[in-house]
Coordinates of C-alpha atoms and ligand atoms in Angstrom, one line a residue:
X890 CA 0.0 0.0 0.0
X891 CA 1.4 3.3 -1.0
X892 CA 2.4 6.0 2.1
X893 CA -0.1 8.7 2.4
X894 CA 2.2 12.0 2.0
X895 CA 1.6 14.2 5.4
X896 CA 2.5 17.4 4.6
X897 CA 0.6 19.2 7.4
X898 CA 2.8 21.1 9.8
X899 CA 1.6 20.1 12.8
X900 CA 2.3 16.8 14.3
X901 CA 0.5 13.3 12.7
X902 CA -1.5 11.8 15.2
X903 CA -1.6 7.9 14.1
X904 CA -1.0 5.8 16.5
X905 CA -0.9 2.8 13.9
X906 CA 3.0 4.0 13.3
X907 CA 5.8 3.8 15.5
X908 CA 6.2 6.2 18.1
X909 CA 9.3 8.4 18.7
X910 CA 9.5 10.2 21.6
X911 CA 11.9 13.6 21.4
X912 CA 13.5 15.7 24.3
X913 CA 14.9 19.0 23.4
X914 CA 17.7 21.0 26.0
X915 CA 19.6 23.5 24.8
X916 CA 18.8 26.9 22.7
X917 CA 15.8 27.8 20.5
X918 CA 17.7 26.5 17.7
X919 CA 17.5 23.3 18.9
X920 CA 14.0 23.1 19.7
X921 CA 13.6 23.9 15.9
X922 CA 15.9 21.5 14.9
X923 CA 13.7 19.1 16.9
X924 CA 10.9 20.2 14.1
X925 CA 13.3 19.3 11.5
X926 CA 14.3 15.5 12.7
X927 CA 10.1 15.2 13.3
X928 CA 10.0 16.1 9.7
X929 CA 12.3 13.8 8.9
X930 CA 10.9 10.5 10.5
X931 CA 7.5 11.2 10.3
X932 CA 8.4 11.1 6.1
X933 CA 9.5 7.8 7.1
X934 CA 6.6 6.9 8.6
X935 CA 6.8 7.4 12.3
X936 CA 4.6 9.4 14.6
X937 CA 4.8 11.6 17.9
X938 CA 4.3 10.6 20.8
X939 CA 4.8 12.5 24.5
X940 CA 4.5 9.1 26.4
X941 CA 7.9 7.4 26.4
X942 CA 6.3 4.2 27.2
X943 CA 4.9 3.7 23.7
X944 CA 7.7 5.1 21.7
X945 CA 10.2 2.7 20.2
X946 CA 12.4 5.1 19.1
X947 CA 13.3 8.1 22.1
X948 CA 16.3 11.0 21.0
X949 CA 17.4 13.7 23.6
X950 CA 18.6 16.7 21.5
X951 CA 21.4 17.9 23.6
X952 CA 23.1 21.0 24.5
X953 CA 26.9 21.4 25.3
X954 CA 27.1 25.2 26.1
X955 CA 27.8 24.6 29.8
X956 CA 28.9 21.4 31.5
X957 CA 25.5 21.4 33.8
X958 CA 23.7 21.4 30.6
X959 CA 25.6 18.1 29.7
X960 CA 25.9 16.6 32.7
X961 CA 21.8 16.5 33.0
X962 CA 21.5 14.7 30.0
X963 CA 24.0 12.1 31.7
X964 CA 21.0 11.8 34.4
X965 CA 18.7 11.2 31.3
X966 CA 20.9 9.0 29.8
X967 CA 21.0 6.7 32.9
X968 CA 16.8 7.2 33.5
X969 CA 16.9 5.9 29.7
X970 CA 18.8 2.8 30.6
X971 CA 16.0 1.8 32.7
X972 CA 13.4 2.3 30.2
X973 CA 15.3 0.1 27.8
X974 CA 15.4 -2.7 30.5
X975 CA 11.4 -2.5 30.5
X976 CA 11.1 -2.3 26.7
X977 CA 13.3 -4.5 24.9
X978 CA 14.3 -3.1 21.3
X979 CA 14.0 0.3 22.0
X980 CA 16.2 3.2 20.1
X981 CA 18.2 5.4 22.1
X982 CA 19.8 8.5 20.3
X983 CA 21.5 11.7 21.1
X984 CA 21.4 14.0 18.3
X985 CA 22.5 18.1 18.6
X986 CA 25.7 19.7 20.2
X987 CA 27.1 16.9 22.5
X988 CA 26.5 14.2 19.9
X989 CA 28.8 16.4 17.9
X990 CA 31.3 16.7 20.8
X991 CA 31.6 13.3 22.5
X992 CA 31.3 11.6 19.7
X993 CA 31.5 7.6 20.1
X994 CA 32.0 8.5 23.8
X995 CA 28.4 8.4 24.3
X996 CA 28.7 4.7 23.3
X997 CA 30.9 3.4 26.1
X998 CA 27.5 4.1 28.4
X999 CA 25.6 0.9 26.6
X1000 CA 22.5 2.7 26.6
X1001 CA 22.8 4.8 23.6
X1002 CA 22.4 3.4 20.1
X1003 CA 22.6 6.0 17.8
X1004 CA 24.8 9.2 18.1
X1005 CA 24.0 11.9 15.5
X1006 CA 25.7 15.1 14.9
X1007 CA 23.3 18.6 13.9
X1008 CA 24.6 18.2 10.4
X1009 CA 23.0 14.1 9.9
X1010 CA 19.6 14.9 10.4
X1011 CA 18.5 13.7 6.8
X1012 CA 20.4 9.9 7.5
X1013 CA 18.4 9.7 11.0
X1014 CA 15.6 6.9 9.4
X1015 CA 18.4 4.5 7.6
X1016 CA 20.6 4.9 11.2
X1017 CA 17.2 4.2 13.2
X1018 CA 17.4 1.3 10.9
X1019 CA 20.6 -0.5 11.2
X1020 CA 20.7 -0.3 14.7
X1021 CA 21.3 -3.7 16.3
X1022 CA 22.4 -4.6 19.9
X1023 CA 26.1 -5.3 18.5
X1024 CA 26.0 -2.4 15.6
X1025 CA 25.4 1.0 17.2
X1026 CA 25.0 3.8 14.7
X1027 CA 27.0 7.1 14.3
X1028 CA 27.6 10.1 12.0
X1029 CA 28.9 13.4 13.2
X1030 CA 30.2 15.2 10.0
X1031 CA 29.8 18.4 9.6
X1032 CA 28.7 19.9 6.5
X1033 CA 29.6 23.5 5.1
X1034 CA 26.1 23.0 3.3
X1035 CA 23.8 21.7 4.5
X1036 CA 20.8 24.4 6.0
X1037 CA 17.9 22.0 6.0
X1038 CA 16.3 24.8 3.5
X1039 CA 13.8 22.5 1.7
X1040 CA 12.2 20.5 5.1
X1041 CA 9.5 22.1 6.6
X1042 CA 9.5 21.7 10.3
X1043 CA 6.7 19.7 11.9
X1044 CA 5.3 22.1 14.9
X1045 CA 5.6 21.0 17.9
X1046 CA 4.6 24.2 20.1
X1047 CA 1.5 23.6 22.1
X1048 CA -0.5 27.0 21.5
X1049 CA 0.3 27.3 17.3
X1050 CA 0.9 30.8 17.8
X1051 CA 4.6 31.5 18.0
X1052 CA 7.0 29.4 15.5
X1053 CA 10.8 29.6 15.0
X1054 CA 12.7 29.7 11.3
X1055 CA 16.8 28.8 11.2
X1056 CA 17.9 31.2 9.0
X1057 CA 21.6 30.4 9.0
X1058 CA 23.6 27.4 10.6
X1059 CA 26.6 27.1 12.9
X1060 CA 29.4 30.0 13.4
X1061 CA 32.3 31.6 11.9
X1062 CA 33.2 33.5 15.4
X1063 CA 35.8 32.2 17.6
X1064 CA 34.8 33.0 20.9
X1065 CA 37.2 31.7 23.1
X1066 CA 35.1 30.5 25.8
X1067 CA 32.2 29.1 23.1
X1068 CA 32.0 25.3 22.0
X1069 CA 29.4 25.8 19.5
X1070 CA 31.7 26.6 16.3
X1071 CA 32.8 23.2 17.2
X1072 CA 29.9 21.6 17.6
X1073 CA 27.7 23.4 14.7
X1074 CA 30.6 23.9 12.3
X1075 CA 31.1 26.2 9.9
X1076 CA 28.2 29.5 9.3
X1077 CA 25.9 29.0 6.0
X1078 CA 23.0 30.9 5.2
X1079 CA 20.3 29.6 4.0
X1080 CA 18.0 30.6 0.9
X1081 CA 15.5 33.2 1.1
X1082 CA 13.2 32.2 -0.6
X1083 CA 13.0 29.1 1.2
X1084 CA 12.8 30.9 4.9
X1085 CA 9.6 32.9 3.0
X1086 CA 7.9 30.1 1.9
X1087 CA 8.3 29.2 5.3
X1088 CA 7.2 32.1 6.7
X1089 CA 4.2 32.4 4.5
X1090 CA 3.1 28.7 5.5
X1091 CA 3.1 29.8 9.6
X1092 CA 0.7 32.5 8.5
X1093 CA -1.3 30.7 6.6
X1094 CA -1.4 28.6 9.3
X1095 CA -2.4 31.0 12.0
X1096 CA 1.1 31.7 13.3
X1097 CA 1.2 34.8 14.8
X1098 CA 4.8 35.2 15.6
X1099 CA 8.0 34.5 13.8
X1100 CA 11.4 34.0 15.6
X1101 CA 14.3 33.8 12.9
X1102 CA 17.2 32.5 14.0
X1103 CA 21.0 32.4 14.4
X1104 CA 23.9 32.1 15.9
X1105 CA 24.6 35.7 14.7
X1106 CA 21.7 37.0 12.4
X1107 CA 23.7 40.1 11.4
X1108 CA 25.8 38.2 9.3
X1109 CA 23.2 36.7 7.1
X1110 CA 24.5 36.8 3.6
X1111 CA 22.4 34.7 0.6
X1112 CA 24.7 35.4 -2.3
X1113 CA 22.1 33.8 -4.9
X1114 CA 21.7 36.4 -8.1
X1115 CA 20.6 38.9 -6.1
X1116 CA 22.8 39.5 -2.8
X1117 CA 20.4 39.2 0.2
X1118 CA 21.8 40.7 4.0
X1119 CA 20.1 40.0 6.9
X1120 CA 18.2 43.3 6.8
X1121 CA 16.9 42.8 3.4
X1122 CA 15.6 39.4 4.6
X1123 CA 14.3 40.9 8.0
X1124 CA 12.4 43.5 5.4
X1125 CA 10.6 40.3 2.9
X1126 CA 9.7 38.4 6.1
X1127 CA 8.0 41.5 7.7
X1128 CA 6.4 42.0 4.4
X1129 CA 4.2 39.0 4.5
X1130 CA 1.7 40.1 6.8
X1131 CA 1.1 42.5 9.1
X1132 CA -0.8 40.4 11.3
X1133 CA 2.3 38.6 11.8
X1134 CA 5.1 39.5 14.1
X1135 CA 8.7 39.2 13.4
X1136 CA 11.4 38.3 16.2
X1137 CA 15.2 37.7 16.0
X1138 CA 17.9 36.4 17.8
X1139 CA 20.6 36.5 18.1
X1140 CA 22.4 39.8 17.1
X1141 CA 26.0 39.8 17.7
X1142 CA 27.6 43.7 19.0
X1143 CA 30.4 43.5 16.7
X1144 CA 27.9 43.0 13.5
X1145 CA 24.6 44.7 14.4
X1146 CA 24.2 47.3 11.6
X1147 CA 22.3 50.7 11.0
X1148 CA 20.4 49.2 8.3
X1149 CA 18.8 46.4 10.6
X1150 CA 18.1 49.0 13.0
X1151 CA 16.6 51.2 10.9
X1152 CA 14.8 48.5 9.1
X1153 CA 13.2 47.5 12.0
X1154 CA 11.9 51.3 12.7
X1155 CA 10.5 51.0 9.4
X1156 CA 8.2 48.0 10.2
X1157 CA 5.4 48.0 13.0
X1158 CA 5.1 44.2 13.1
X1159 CA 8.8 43.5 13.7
X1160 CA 9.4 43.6 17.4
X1161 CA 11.0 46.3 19.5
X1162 CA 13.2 44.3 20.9
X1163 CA 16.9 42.9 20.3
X1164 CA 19.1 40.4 22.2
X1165 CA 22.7 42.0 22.3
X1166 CA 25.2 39.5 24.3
X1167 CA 27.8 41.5 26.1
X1168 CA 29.3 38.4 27.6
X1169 CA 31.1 41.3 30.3
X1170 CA 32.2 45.4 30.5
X1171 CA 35.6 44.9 30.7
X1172 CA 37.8 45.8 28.0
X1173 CA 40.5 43.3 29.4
X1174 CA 37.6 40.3 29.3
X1175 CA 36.2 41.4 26.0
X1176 CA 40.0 40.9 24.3
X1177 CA 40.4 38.0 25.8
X1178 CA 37.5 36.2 25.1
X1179 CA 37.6 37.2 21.3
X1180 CA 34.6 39.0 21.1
X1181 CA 36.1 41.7 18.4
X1182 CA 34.5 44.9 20.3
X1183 CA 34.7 47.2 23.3
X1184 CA 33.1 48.4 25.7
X1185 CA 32.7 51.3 24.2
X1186 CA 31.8 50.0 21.0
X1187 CA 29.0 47.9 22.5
X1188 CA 27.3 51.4 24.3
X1189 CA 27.4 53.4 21.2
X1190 CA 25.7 50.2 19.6
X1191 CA 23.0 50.7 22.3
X1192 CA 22.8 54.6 21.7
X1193 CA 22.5 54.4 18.2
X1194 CA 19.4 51.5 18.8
X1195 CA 18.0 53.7 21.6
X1196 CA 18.2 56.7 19.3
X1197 CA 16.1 55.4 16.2
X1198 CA 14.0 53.3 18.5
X1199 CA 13.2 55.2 21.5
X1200 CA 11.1 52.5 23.0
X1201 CA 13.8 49.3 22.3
X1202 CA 13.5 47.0 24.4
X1203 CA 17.1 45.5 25.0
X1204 CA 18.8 42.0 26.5
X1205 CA 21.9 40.4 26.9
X1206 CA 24.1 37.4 28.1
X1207 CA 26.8 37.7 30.7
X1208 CA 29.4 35.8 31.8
X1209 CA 30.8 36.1 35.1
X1210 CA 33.9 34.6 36.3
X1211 CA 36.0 34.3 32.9
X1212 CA 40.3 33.4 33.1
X1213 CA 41.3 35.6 34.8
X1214 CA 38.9 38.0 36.0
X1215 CA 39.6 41.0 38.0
X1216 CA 37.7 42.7 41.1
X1217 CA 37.3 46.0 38.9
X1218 CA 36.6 43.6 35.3
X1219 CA 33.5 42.2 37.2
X1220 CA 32.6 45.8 38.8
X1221 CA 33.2 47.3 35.2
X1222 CA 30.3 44.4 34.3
X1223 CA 28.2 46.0 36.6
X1224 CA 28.5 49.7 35.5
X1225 CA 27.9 48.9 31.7
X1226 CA 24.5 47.0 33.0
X1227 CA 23.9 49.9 34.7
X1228 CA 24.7 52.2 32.0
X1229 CA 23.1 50.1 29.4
X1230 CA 20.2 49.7 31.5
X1231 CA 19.1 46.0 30.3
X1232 CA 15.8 45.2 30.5
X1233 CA 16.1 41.9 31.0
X1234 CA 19.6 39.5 31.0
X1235 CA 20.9 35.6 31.1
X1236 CA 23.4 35.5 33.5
X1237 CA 25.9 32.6 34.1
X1238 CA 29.4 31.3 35.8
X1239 CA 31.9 30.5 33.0
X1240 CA 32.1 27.2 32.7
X1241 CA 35.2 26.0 31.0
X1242 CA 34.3 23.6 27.7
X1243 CA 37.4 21.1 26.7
X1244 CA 39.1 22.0 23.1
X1245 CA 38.1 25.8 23.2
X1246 CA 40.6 28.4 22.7
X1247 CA 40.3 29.4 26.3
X1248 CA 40.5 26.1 27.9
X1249 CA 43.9 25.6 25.3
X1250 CA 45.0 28.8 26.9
X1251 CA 43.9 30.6 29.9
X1252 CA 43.7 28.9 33.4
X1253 CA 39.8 28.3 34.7
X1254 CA 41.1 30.6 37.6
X1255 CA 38.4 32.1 39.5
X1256 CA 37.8 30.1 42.5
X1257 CA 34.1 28.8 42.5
X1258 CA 33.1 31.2 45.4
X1259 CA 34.0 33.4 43.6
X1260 CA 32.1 33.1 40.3
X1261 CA 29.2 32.2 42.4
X1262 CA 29.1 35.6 44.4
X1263 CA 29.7 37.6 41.4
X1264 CA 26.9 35.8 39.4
X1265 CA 24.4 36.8 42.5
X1266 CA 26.0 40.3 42.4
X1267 CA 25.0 40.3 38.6
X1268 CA 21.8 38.9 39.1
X1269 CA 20.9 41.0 42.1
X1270 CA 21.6 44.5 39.8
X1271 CA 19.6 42.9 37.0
X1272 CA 16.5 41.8 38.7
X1273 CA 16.7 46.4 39.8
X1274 CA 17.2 46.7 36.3
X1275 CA 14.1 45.0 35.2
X1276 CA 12.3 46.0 38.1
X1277 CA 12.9 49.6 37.0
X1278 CA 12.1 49.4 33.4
X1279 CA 8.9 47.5 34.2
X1280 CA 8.5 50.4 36.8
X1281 CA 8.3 52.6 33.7
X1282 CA 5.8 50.9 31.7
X1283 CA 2.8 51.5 34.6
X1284 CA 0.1 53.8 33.4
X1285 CA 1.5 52.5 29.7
X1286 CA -0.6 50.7 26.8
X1287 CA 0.8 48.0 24.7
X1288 CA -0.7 45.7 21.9
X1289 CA -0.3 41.9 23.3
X1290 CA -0.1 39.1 21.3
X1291 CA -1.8 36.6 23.7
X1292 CA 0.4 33.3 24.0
X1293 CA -1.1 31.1 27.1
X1294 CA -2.3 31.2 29.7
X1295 CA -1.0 33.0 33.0
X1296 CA 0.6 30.6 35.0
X1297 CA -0.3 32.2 38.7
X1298 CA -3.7 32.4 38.1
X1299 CA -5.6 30.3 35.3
X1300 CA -8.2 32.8 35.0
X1301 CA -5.7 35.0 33.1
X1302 CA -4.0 35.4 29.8
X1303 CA 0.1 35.8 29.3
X1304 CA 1.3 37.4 25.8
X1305 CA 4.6 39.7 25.3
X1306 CA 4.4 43.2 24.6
X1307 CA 6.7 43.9 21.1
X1308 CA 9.2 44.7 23.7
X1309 CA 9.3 41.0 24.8
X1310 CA 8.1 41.8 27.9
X1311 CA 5.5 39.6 29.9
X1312 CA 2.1 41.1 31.1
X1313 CA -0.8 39.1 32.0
X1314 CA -4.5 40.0 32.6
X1315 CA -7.7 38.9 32.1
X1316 CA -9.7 39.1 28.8
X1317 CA -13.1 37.5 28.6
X1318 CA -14.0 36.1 25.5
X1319 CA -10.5 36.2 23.9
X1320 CA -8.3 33.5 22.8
X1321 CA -4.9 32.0 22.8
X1322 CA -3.5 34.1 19.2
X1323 CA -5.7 36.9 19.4
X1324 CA -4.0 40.9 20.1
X1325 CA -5.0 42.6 22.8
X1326 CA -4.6 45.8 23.8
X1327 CA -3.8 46.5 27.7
X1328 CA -2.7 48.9 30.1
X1329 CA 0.2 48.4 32.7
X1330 CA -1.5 48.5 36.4
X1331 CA 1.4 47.5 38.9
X1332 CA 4.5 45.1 37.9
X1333 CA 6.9 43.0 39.2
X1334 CA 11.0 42.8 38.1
X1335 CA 9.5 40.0 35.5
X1336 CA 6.1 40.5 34.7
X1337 CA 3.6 43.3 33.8
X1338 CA 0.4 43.1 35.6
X1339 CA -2.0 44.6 33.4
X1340 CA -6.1 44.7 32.0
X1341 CA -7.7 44.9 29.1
X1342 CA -8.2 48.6 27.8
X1343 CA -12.0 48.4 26.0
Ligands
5AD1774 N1 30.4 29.3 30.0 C1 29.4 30.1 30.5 N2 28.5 30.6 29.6 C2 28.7 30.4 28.3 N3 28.0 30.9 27.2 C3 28.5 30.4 26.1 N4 29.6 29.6 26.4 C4 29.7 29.6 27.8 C5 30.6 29.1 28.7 N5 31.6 28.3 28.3 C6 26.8 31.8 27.3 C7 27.1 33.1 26.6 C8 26.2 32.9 25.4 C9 25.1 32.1 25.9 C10 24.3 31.4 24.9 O1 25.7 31.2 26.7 O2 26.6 34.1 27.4 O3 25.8 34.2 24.8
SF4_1775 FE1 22.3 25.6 21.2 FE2 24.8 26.2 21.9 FE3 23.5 24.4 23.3 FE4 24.3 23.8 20.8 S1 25.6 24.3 22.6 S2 22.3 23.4 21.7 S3 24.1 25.8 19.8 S4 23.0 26.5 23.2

């Protein structure tokens, strides 16, 4: 009997097909590279499931940014080892970053079958396959190609109103502290007209919000006939509705142009709102951790956003506790988040990742106490930060794209202003997807406490 072709984008129910069961840790990017392997093996005939008793095939799709990342998908990994004891025949697989980076390593535990880098996506069903107790699979070559550009990724978001698009793969940036170059290779951009048709098929669909991603957006460059940067692109996928919001992430200081900026004025529907990584203030941390900019570079960055968008909303990354680290580096951390005034931040301890330029050649040698009372420093200024900016936004209206519902009080709604900011209120007779428009009542460092303005 011939396959019935499933091209919906939301997930096959059909529970006459084998199962697979997928986890996803890491970044944004790998949650849609989760859509991209269900692509893949649903086309191959096997279908969701969220119960890992039924599946006969179950893949974690790992992160290695931090060694807590990796070291709780060791805990999965032994939790999987029971499973297998219950269900004989079962597939275990680790696709995404620390497939890439521990290679056949992951086979000495005897649980894992299948080891797949981010690059091998499209080989997943014939490795599936082969799989025997005394033949476990693996492929982790990178490829300088491939982008994925002509799979559509099956949807796995509960609400079907915010959607992610890759629109470039791995990283040409050597950051010393950063394994991903080595675990997503090489950058490549991928077609635009593939990342529209895309775009167009969420709308369609009743996606109301579009996240493109990248490891760094601004350096987007499709050099097909006609030469397409990443704010030309930003410009076609605003252009497809205005219903439809456009996010991005993430923008790197170094590469963040005019032109996206001012693209971004010229477009309502794409979000006030960028995520700018400083990694730390210091000058002497900056050099060393090969981030290509200073200080002072990365706060005229934020002047010139601030001055064609008044109302940006702005976020970063921070590390605290790099090689070497100085009493005044971490305190200039401190005044730049001041001086930037971040709305919101991720904040974490260095954690040193074998094979990276750092670990090759800067001692790991800030004492853990250390790192861990400078983090809390950092994350004590932040939540002010926040808590002022929100502070600012009482008494102020904002178009909410509702995304959920409020998770303190069920009765409620959650949705993100176009500065990315959380509000929730309630809102009789509207839905999960609909706008609304609100007005800020009180607030809190992370959420807007607002109601609906009539
Ligand atoms: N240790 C701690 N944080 C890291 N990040 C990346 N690599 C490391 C590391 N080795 C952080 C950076 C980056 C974010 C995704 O993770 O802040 O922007
Ligand atoms: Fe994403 Fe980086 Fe983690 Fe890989 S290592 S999953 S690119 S956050």
């Amino acid at each position: 009997m011939a396959e019935t072709i499933h091209n919906g984008i939301r997930p096959l129910e059909d529970p006459g097909r084998p199962r697979i069961y997928i986890e996803t840790y890491g970044c944004q990017m790998n949650v849609n590279d989760s859509e991209v392997i269900l692509r893949i093996m649903q086309d191959a005939g096997y279908s969701l499931t969220d119960n890992i008793g039924e599946a006969s095939v179950i893949l974690a799709n790992t992160c290695s940014i931090r060694d807590n990342a990796e070291q709780r998908i060791w805990g999965r990994i032994e939790q999987f080892r029971l499973q297998k004891r219950r269900q004989a025949g079962i597939v275990v697989g680790i696709t995404g970053c620390m497939a890439e980076r521990l290679k056949d390593k992951l086979l000495e535990s005897h649980v894992v079958d299948l080891v797949a880098g981010p690059d091998s996506y499209r080989n997943l069903p014939e490795m599936v396959k082969a799989v025997t107790p005394d033949s476990p699979q693996i492929n982790v070559l990178l490829s300088q190609e491939e982008t994925y550009a002509d799979i559509s990724p099956v949807r796995m978001d509960k609400n079907g109103v915010s959607a992610f698009i890759s629109i470039m793969r791995g990283c040409n940036n050597v950051c010393s502290y950063c394994v991903v170059p080595y675990t997503r290779g090489a950058e490549r951009s991928r077609d635009p007209q593939s990342i529209l048709r895309e775009a167009k098929e969420l709308a369609e669909n009743g996606y109301r919000e579009i996240t493109l991603l990248g490891q760094n957006v601004d350096s987007y460059l499709w050099k097909g006939e006609h030469e397409v940067n990443f704010a030309g692109l930003l410009e076609m996928v605003a252009q497809v509705s205005p219903e439809v919001r456009i996010r991005f992430s993430t923008s790197h200081p170094k590469d963040i142009s005019d032109e996206v900026i001012e693209t971004m004025a010229r477009y309502e529907n794409i979000c006030r709102h960028i995520h700018l990584p400083v990694q730390s203030g210091s000058n002497a941390m900056l050099e060393k951790m090969r981030r290509k900019y200073t200080r002072e570079w990365y706060l005229e960055r934020v002047r010139k956003i601030r001055s064609v968008i008044p109302e940006c909303g702005l976020s970063t990354d921070i590390i605290a506790g790099f090689c070497g680290e100085t009493g005044q580096d971490h305190r200039d951390t401190l005044s730049l988040m001041e001086e930037a005034g971040f709305d919101s931040a991720f904040m974490f301890q260095y954690s040193e990742r074998p094979g990276t330029l750092a670990a090759r050649k800067y001692p790991d040698d800030i004492p853990l106490e250390v790192k861990t009372e400078r983090l809390n420093e950092i994350i004590a200024l932040q939540n002010r930060l926040s808590l002022e900016s929100n502070s600012r936004d009482v008494g102020k209206r904002f178009k909410v794209l509702i995304d959920g519902i409020s998770k303190r009080n069920e009765e409620e709604f959650c949705g993100r202003t176009t500065t990315n900011k959380v509000c929730v209120f309630s809102a009789p007779g509207y839905s999960i997807g609909d706008y609304a428009e609100v007005e800020v009542t009180s607030c809190t460092s992370a959420t807007l406490l607002s109601k609906l303005v009539k």
